[in-house]
């Protein structure tokens, strides 16, 4: 499930940018809003253009990315 994946990614890598994409279904707006509340960075609803996706990727990659501290064993 996509929402479970977002929760897991956000828990282990909270600074990782996540773009959630949803199909054009009756519940897609609720799904996208829930995904944002769970830690997704941005959302796209189908149909979308390649330009819109590339814009979001560029936006997310241009912001500072905080890496988690390295754990030495």
Coordinates of C-alpha atoms in Angstrom, one line a residue:
X1 CA 0.0 0.0 0.0
X2 CA 1.3 3.4 -0.9
X3 CA 0.3 5.0 2.4
X4 CA 2.2 2.3 4.4
X5 CA 5.2 2.9 2.2
X6 CA 5.1 6.7 3.0
X7 CA 4.8 6.0 6.7
X8 CA 7.8 3.6 6.6
X9 CA 9.9 6.0 4.5
X10 CA 9.0 9.0 6.6
X11 CA 9.9 7.0 9.8
X12 CA 13.3 5.9 8.6
X13 CA 14.3 8.8 6.4
X14 CA 12.2 11.9 7.4
X15 CA 14.1 14.3 5.2
X16 CA 13.6 12.1 2.1
X17 CA 11.3 14.0 -0.4
X18 CA 8.3 11.9 -1.5
X19 CA 6.0 12.7 -4.4
X20 CA 2.8 10.8 -4.2
X21 CA 0.8 10.1 -7.4
X22 CA -2.8 9.0 -7.4
X23 CA -5.1 7.8 -10.1
X24 CA -8.2 9.6 -11.2
X25 CA -10.6 7.8 -8.8
X26 CA -13.4 8.9 -6.7
X27 CA -11.2 8.8 -3.5
X28 CA -8.0 10.2 -5.0
X29 CA -8.3 13.6 -3.3
X30 CA -8.7 12.0 0.1
X31 CA -5.8 9.6 -0.6
X32 CA -3.5 12.5 -1.7
X33 CA -4.5 14.6 1.4
X34 CA -3.9 11.7 3.7
X35 CA -0.5 11.1 2.0
X36 CA 0.6 14.7 2.7
X37 CA -0.5 14.4 6.3
X38 CA 1.6 11.2 6.6
X39 CA 4.8 12.8 5.3
X40 CA 4.6 13.0 1.5
X41 CA 6.3 16.2 0.3
X42 CA 4.2 16.9 -2.8
X43 CA 1.3 15.3 -4.7
X44 CA 0.2 14.8 -8.2
X45 CA -3.3 13.7 -9.4
X46 CA -3.7 12.0 -12.7
X47 CA -3.8 13.1 -15.4
X48 CA -0.7 15.3 -15.1
X49 CA 2.0 16.4 -17.5
X50 CA 5.6 15.3 -17.6
X51 CA 6.5 19.0 -17.2
X52 CA 4.5 19.1 -13.9
X53 CA 6.3 16.0 -12.6
X54 CA 9.7 17.4 -13.6
X55 CA 8.9 20.7 -11.9
X56 CA 8.2 19.0 -8.6
X57 CA 11.3 16.9 -8.9
X58 CA 13.4 20.0 -9.6
X59 CA 11.8 21.8 -6.7
X60 CA 12.4 19.0 -4.2
X61 CA 16.0 18.4 -5.4
X62 CA 16.9 22.1 -5.2
X63 CA 16.0 22.4 -1.5
X64 CA 18.5 21.4 1.2
X65 CA 18.5 17.8 2.0
X66 CA 19.3 16.9 5.6
X67 CA 21.1 13.6 5.8
X68 CA 20.6 11.5 8.9
X69 CA 23.7 11.2 11.1
X70 CA 26.1 8.3 10.2
X71 CA 26.1 5.6 12.8
X72 CA 29.5 3.9 13.1
X73 CA 29.5 0.3 14.3

